PDB file of C-alpha atoms and ligand atoms in Angstrom:
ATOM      1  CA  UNK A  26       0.000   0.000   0.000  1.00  0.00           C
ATOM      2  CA  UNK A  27       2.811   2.520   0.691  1.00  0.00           C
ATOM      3  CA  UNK A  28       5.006   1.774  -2.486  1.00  0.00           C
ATOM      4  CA  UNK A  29       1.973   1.874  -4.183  1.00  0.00           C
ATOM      5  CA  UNK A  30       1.180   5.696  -2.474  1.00  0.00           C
ATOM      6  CA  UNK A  31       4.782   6.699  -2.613  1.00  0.00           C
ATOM      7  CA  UNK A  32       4.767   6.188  -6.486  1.00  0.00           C
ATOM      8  CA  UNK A  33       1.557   7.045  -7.582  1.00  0.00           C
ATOM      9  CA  UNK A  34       1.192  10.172  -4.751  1.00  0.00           C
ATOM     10  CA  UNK A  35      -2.219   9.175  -4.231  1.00  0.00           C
ATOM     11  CA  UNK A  36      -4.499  11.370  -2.350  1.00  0.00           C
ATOM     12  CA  UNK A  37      -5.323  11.353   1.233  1.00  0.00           C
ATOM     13  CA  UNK A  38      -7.795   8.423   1.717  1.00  0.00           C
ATOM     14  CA  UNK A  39      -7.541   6.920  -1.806  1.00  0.00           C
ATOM     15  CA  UNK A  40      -6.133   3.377  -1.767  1.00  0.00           C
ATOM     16  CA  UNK A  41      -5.693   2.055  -5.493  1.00  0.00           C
ATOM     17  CA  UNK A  42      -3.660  -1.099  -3.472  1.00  0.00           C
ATOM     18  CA  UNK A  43      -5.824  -1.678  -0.383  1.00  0.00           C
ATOM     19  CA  UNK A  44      -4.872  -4.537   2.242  1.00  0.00           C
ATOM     20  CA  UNK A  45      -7.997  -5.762   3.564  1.00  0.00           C
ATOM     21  CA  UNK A  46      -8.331  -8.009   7.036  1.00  0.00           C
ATOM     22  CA  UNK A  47     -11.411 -10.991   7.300  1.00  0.00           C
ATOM     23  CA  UNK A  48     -11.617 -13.196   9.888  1.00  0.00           C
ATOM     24  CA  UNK A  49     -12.887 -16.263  10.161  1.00  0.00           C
ATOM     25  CA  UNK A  50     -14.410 -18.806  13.104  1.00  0.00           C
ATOM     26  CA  UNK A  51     -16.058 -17.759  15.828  1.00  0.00           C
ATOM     27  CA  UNK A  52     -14.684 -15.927  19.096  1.00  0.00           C
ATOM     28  CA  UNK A  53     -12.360 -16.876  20.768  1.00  0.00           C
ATOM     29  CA  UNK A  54     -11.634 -19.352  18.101  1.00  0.00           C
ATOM     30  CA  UNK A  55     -10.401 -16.992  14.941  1.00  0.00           C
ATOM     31  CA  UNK A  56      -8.208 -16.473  12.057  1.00  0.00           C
ATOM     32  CA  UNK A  57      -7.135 -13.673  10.327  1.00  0.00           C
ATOM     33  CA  UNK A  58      -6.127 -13.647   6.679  1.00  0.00           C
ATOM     34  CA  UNK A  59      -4.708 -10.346   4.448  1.00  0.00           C
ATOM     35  CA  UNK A  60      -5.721 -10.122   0.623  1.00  0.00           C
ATOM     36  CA  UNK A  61      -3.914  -7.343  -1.094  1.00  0.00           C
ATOM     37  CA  UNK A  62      -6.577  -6.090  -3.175  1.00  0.00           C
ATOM     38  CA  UNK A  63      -4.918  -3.651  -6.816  1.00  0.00           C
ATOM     39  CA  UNK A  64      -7.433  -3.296  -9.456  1.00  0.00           C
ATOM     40  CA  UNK A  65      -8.329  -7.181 -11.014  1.00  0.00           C
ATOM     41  CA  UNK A  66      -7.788  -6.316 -14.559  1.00  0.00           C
ATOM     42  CA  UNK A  67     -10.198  -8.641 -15.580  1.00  0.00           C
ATOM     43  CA  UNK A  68     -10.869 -10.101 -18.951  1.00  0.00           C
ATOM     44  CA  UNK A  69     -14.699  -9.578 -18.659  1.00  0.00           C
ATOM     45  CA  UNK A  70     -14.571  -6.353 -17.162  1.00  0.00           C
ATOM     46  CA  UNK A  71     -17.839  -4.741 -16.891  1.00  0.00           C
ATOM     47  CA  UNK A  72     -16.646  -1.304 -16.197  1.00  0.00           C
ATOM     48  CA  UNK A  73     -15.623  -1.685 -19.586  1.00  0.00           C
ATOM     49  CA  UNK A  74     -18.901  -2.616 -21.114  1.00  0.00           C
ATOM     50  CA  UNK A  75     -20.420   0.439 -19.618  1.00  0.00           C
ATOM     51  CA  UNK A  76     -18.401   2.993 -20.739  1.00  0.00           C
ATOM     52  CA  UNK A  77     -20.351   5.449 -22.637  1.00  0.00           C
ATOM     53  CA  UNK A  78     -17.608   7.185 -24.138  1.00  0.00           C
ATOM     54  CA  UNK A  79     -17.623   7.870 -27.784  1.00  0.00           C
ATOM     55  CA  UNK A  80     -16.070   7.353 -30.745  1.00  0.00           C
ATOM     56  CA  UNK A  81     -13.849   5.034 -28.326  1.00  0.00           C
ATOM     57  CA  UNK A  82     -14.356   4.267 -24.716  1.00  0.00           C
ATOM     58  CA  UNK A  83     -12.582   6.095 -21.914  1.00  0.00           C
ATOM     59  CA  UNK A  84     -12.262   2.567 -20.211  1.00  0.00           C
ATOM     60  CA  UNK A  85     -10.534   0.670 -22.083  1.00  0.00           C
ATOM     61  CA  UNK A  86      -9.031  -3.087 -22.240  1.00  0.00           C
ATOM     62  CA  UNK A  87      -4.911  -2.266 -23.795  1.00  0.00           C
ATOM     63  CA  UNK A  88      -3.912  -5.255 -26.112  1.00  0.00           C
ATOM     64  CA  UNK A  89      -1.561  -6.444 -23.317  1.00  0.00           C
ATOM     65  CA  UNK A  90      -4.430  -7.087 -21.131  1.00  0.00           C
ATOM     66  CA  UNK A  91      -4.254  -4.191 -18.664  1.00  0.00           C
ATOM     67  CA  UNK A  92      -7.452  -2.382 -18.327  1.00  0.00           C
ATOM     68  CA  UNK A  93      -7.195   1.709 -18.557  1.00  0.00           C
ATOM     69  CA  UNK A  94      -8.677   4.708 -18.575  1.00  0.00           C
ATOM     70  CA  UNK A  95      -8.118   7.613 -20.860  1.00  0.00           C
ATOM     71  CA  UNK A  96      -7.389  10.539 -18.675  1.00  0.00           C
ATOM     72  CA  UNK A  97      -8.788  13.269 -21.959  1.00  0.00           C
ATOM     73  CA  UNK A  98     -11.553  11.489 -22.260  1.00  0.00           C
ATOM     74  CA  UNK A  99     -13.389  10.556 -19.103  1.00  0.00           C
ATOM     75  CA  UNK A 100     -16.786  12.416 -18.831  1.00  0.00           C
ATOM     76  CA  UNK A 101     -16.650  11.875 -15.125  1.00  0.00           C
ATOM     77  CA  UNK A 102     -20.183   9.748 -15.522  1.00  0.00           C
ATOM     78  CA  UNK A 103     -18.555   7.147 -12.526  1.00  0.00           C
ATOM     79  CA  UNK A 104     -20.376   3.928 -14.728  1.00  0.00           C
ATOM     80  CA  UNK A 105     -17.109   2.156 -13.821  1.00  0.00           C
ATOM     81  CA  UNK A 106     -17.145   2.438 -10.615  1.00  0.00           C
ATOM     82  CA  UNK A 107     -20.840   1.628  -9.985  1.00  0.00           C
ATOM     83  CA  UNK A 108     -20.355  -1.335 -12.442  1.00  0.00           C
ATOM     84  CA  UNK A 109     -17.276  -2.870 -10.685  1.00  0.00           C
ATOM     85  CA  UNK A 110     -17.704  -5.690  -8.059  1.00  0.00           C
ATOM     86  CA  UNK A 111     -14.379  -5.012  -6.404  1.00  0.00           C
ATOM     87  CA  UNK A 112     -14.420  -1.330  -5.495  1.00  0.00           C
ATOM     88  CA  UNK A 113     -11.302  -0.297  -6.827  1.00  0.00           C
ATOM     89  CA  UNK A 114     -12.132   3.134  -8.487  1.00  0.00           C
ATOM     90  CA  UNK A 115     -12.120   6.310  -7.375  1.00  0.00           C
ATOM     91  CA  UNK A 116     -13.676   9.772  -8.806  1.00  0.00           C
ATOM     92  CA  UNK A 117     -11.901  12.770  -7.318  1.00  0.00           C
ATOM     93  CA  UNK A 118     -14.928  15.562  -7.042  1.00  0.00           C
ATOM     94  CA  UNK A 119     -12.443  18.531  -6.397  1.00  0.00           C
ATOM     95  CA  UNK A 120      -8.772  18.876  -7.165  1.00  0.00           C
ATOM     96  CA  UNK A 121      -6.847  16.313  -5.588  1.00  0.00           C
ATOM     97  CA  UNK A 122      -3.983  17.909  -5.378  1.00  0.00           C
ATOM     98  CA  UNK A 123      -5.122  20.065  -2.228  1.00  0.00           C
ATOM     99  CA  UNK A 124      -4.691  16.795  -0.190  1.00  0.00           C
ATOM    100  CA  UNK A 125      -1.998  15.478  -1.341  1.00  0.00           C
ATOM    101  CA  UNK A 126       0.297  14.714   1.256  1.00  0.00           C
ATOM    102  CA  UNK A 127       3.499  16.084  -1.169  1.00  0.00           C
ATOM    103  CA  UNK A 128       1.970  19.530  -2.798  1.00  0.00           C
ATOM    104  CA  UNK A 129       4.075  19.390  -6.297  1.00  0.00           C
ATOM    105  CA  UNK A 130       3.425  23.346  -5.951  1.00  0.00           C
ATOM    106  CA  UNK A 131       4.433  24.076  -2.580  1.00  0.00           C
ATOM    107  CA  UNK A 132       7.658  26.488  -3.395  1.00  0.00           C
ATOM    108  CA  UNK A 133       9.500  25.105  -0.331  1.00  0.00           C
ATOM    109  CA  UNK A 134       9.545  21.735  -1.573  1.00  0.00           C
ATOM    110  CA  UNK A 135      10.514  22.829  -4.920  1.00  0.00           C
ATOM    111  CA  UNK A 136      13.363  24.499  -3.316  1.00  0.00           C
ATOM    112  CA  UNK A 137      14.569  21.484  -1.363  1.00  0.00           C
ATOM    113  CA  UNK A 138      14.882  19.725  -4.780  1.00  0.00           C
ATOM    114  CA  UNK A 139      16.864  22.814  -6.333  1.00  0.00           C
ATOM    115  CA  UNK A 140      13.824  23.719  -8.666  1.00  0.00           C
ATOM    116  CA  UNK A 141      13.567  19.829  -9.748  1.00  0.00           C
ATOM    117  CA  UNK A 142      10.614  17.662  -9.523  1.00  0.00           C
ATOM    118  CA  UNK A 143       9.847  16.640  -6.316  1.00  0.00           C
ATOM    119  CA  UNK A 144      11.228  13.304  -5.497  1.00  0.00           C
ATOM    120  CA  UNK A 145       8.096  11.027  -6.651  1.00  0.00           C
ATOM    121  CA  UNK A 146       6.093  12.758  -9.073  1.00  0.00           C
ATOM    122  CA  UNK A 147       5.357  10.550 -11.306  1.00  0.00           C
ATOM    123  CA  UNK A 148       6.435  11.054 -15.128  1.00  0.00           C
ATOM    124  CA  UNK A 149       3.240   9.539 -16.257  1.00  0.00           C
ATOM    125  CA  UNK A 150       1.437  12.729 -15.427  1.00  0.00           C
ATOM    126  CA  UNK A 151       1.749  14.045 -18.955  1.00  0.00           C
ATOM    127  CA  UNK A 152       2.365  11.490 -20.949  1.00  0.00           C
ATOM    128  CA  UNK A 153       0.544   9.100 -23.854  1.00  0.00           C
ATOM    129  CA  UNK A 154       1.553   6.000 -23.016  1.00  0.00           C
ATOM    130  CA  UNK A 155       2.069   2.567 -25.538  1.00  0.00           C
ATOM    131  CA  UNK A 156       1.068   2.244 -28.567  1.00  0.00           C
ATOM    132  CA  UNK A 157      -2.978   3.780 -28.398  1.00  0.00           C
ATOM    133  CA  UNK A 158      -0.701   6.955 -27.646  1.00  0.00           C
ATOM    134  CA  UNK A 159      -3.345   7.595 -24.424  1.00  0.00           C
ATOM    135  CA  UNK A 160      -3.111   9.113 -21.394  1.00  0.00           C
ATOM    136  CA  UNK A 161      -4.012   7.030 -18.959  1.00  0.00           C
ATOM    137  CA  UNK A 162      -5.412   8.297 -15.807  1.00  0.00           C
ATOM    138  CA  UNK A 163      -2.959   7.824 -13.039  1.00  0.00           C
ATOM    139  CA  UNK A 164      -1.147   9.832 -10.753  1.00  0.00           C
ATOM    140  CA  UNK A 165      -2.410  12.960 -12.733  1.00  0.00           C
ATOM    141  CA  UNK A 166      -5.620  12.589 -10.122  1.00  0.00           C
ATOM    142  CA  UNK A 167      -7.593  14.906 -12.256  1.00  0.00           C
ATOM    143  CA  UNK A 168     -11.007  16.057 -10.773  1.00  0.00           C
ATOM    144  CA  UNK A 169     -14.054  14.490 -12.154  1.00  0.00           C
ATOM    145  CA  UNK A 170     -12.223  11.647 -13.732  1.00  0.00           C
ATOM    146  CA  UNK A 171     -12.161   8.236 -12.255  1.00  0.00           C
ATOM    147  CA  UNK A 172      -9.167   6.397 -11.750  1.00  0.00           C
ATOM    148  CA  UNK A 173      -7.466   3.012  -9.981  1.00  0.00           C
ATOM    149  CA  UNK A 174      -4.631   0.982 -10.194  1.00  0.00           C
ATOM    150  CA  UNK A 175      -2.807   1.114 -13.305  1.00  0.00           C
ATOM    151  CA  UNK A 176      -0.644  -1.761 -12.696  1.00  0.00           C
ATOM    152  CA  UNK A 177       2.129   1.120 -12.557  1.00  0.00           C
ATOM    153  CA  UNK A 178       2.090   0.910 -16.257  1.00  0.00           C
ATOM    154  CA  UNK A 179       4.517   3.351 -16.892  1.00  0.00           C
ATOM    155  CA  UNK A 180       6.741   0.883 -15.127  1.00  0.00           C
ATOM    156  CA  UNK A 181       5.445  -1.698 -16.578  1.00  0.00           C
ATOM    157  CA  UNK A 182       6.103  -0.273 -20.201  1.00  0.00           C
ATOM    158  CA  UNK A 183       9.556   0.007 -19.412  1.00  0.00           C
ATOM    159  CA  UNK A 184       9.771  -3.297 -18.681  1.00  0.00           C
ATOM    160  CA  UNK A 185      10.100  -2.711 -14.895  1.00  0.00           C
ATOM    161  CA  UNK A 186       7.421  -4.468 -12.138  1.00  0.00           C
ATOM    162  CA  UNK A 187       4.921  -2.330 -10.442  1.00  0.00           C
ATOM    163  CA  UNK A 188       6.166  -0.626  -7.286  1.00  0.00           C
ATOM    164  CA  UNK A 189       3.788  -2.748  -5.270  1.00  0.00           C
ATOM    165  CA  UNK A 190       5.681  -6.066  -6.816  1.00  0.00           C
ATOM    166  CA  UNK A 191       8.994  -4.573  -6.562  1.00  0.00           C
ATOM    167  CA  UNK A 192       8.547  -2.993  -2.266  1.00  0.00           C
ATOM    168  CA  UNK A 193       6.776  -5.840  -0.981  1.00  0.00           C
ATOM    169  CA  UNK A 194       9.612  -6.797   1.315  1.00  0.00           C
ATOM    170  CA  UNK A 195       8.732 -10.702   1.430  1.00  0.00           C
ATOM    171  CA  UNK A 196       8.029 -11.010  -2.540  1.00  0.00           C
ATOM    172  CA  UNK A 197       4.256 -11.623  -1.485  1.00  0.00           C
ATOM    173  CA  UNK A 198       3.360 -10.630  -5.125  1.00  0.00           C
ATOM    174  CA  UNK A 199       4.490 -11.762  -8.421  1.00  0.00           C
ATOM    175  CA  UNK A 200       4.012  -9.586 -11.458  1.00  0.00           C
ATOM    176  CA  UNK A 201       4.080 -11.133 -15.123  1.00  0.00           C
ATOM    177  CA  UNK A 202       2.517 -12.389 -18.191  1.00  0.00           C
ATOM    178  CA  UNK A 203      -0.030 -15.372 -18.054  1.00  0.00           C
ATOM    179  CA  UNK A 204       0.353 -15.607 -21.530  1.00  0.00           C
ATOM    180  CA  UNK A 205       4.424 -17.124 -21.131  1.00  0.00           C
ATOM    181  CA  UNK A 206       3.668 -20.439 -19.821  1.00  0.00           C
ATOM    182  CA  UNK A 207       7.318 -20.164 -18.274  1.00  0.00           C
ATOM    183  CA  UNK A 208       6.913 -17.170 -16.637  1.00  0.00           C
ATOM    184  CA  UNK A 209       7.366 -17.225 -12.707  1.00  0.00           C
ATOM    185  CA  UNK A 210       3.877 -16.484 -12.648  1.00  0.00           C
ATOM    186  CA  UNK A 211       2.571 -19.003 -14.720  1.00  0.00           C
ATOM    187  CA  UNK A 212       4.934 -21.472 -13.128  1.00  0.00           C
ATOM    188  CA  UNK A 213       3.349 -20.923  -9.442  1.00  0.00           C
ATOM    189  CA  UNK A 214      -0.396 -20.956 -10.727  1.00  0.00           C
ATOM    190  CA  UNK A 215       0.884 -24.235 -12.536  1.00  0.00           C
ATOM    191  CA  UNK A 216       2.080 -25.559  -9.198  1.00  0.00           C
ATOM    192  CA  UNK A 217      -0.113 -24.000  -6.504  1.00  0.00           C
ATOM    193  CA  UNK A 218      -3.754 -24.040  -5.598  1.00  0.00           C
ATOM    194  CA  UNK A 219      -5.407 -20.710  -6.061  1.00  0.00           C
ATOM    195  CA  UNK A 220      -8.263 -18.446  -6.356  1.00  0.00           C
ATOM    196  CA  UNK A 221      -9.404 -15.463  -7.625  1.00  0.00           C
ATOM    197  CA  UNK A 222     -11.917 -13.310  -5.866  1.00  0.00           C
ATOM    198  CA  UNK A 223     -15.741 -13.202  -6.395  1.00  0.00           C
ATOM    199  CA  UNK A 224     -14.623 -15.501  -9.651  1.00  0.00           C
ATOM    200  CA  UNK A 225     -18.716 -15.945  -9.898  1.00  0.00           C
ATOM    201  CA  UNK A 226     -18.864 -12.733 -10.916  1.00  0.00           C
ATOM    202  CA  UNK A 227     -17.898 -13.646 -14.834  1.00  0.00           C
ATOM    203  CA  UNK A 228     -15.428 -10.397 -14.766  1.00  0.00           C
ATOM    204  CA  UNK A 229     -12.377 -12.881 -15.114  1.00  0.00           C
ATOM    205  CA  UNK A 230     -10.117 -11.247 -12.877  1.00  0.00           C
ATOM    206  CA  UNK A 231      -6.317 -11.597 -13.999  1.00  0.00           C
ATOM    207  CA  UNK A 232      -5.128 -11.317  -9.831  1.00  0.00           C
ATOM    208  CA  UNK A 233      -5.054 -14.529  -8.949  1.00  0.00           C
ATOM    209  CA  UNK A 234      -4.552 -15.668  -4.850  1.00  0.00           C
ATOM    210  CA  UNK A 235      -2.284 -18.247  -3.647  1.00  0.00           C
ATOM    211  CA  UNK A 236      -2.953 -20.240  -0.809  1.00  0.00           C
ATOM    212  CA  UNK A 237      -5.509 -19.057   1.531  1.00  0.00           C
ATOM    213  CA  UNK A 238      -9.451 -18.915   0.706  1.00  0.00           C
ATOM    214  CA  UNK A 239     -11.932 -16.843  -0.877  1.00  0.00           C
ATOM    215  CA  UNK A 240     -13.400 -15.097   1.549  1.00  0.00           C
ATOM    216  CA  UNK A 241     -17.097 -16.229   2.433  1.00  0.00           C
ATOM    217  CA  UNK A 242     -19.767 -13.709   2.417  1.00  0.00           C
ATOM    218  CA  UNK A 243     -19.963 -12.395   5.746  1.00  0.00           C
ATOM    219  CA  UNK A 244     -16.312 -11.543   6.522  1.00  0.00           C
ATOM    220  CA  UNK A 245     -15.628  -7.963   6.658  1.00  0.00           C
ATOM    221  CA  UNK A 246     -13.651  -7.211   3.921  1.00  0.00           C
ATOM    222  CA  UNK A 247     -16.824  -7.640   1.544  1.00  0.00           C
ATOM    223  CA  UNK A 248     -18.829  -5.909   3.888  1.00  0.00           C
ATOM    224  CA  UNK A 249     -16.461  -3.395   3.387  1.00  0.00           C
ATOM    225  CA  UNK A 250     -16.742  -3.321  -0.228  1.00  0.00           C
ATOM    226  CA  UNK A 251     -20.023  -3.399  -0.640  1.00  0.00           C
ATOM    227  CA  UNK A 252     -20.637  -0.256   1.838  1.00  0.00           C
ATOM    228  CA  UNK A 253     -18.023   1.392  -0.450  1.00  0.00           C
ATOM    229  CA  UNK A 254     -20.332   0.581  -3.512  1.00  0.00           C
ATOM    230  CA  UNK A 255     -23.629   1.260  -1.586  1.00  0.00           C
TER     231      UNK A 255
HETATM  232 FE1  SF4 B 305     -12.741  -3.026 -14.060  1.00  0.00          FE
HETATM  233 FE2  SF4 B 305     -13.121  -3.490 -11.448  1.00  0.00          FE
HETATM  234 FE3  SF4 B 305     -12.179  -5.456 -13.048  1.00  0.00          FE
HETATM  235 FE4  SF4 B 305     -10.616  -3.347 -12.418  1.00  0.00          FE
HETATM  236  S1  SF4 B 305     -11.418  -4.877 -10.994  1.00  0.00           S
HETATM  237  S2  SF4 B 305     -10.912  -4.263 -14.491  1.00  0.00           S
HETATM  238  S3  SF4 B 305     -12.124  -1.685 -12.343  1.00  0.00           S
HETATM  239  S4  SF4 B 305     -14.213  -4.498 -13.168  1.00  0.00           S
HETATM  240 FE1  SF4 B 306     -16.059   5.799 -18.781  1.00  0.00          FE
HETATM  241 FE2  SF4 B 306     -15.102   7.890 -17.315  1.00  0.00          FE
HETATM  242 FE3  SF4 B 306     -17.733   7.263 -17.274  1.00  0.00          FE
HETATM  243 FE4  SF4 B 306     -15.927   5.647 -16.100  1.00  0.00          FE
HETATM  244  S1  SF4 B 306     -16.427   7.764 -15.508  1.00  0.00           S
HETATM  245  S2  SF4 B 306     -17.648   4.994 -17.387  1.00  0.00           S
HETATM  246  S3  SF4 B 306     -14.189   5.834 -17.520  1.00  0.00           S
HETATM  247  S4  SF4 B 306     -16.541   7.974 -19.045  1.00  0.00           S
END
């Protein structure tokens, strides 16, 4: 969660990486289990099918499989977010940047850096990214756009892992293509039991879990979710 804030400068209370806690069993008799939670990326993703964009949708599915939104484009109409089972995006009704906790305009700062860019904004701000030539909304937190994890794909484009992948400090996560079937990530799935989370759902989410459970439907993190979404 805090690679994932340090590099994307998320605002105040936004959480495109979330950690959520359920329990399980029945006091005093528990168990707690942690499911990092980034955006699925699915391969049925309805917050793509709603889009209402036009000529081409705002939320998009890129040809390597990560799903995006077009920062220029987004009407702000928050379909996506309504339409999504996980609760993973975020619409920013007033500039962002006023709760930042690192103000990219605060002179002081800019002054510490010797007039440079403060330490961790994030290149992506202004930039079209692959081959669409889009910009995808990221750490640019524009109001009245919605946006979520982007799988750091400005990292990802330069052939680096996201900064969630890369900080987690006991390589919890692995980050690859599903396609390679001799990839380290295809080689776990191979060899490992797993899940991915409300899987009923049809979106075909790409984050799969390893060990553990999926979470039954009274633990708290979906309670969670679903007072996010209500
Ligand atoms: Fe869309 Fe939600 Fe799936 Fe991400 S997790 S691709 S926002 S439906
Ligand atoms: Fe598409 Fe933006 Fe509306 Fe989401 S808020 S459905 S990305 S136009």
């Amino acid at each position: 969660m805090v690679a994932c804030k340090v590099e994307n400068n998320t605002p105040e209370g936004v959480f495109w990486m979330d950690l959520v806690r359920y329990e399980e069993g029945a006091y005093p008799v528990t168990k707690n289990w942690f499911m990092a939670r980034p955006c699925n990326h699915c391969d049925n993703p309805p917050c793509v099918a709603v889009c209402p964009s036009k000529p081409k949708k705002t939320r998009y599915r890129r040809a390597n499989g990560l799903v995006a939104t077009d920062a220029d484009s987004c009407i702000g109409c928050r379909y996506c977010e309504k339409a999504c089972p996980y609760g993973v995006n975020y619409f920013h009704t007033e500039d962002p940047k006023k709760n930042m906790y690192l103000d990219w305009d605060d002179k002081d700062l800019a002054k510490s850096t010797n007039g440079a860019s403060p330490a961790y904004k994030n290149p992506v701000f202004d930039t079209k990214i692959g081959k669409e030539k889009r910009k995808i909304a990221g750490s640019n937190h524009r109001p009245k756009v919605v946006d979520k994890c982007t799988f750091c794909v400005h990292r990802v484009e330069k052939g680096e892992q996201p900064a969630c992948a890369e900080g987690c400090p006991t390589s919890a996560i692995t980050f690859g293509n599903l396609d390679e079937l001799t990839s380290d990530i295809s080689k776990i799935l191979q060899s490992k039991k797993s899940y991915r989370f409300l899987e009923k759902a049809g979106t075909k989410p790409k984050v799969y879990y390893v060990g553990g459970r999926q979470p039954g439907p009274n633990s708290i993190e979906v309670e969670k979710i679903q007072k996010k979404k209500a």
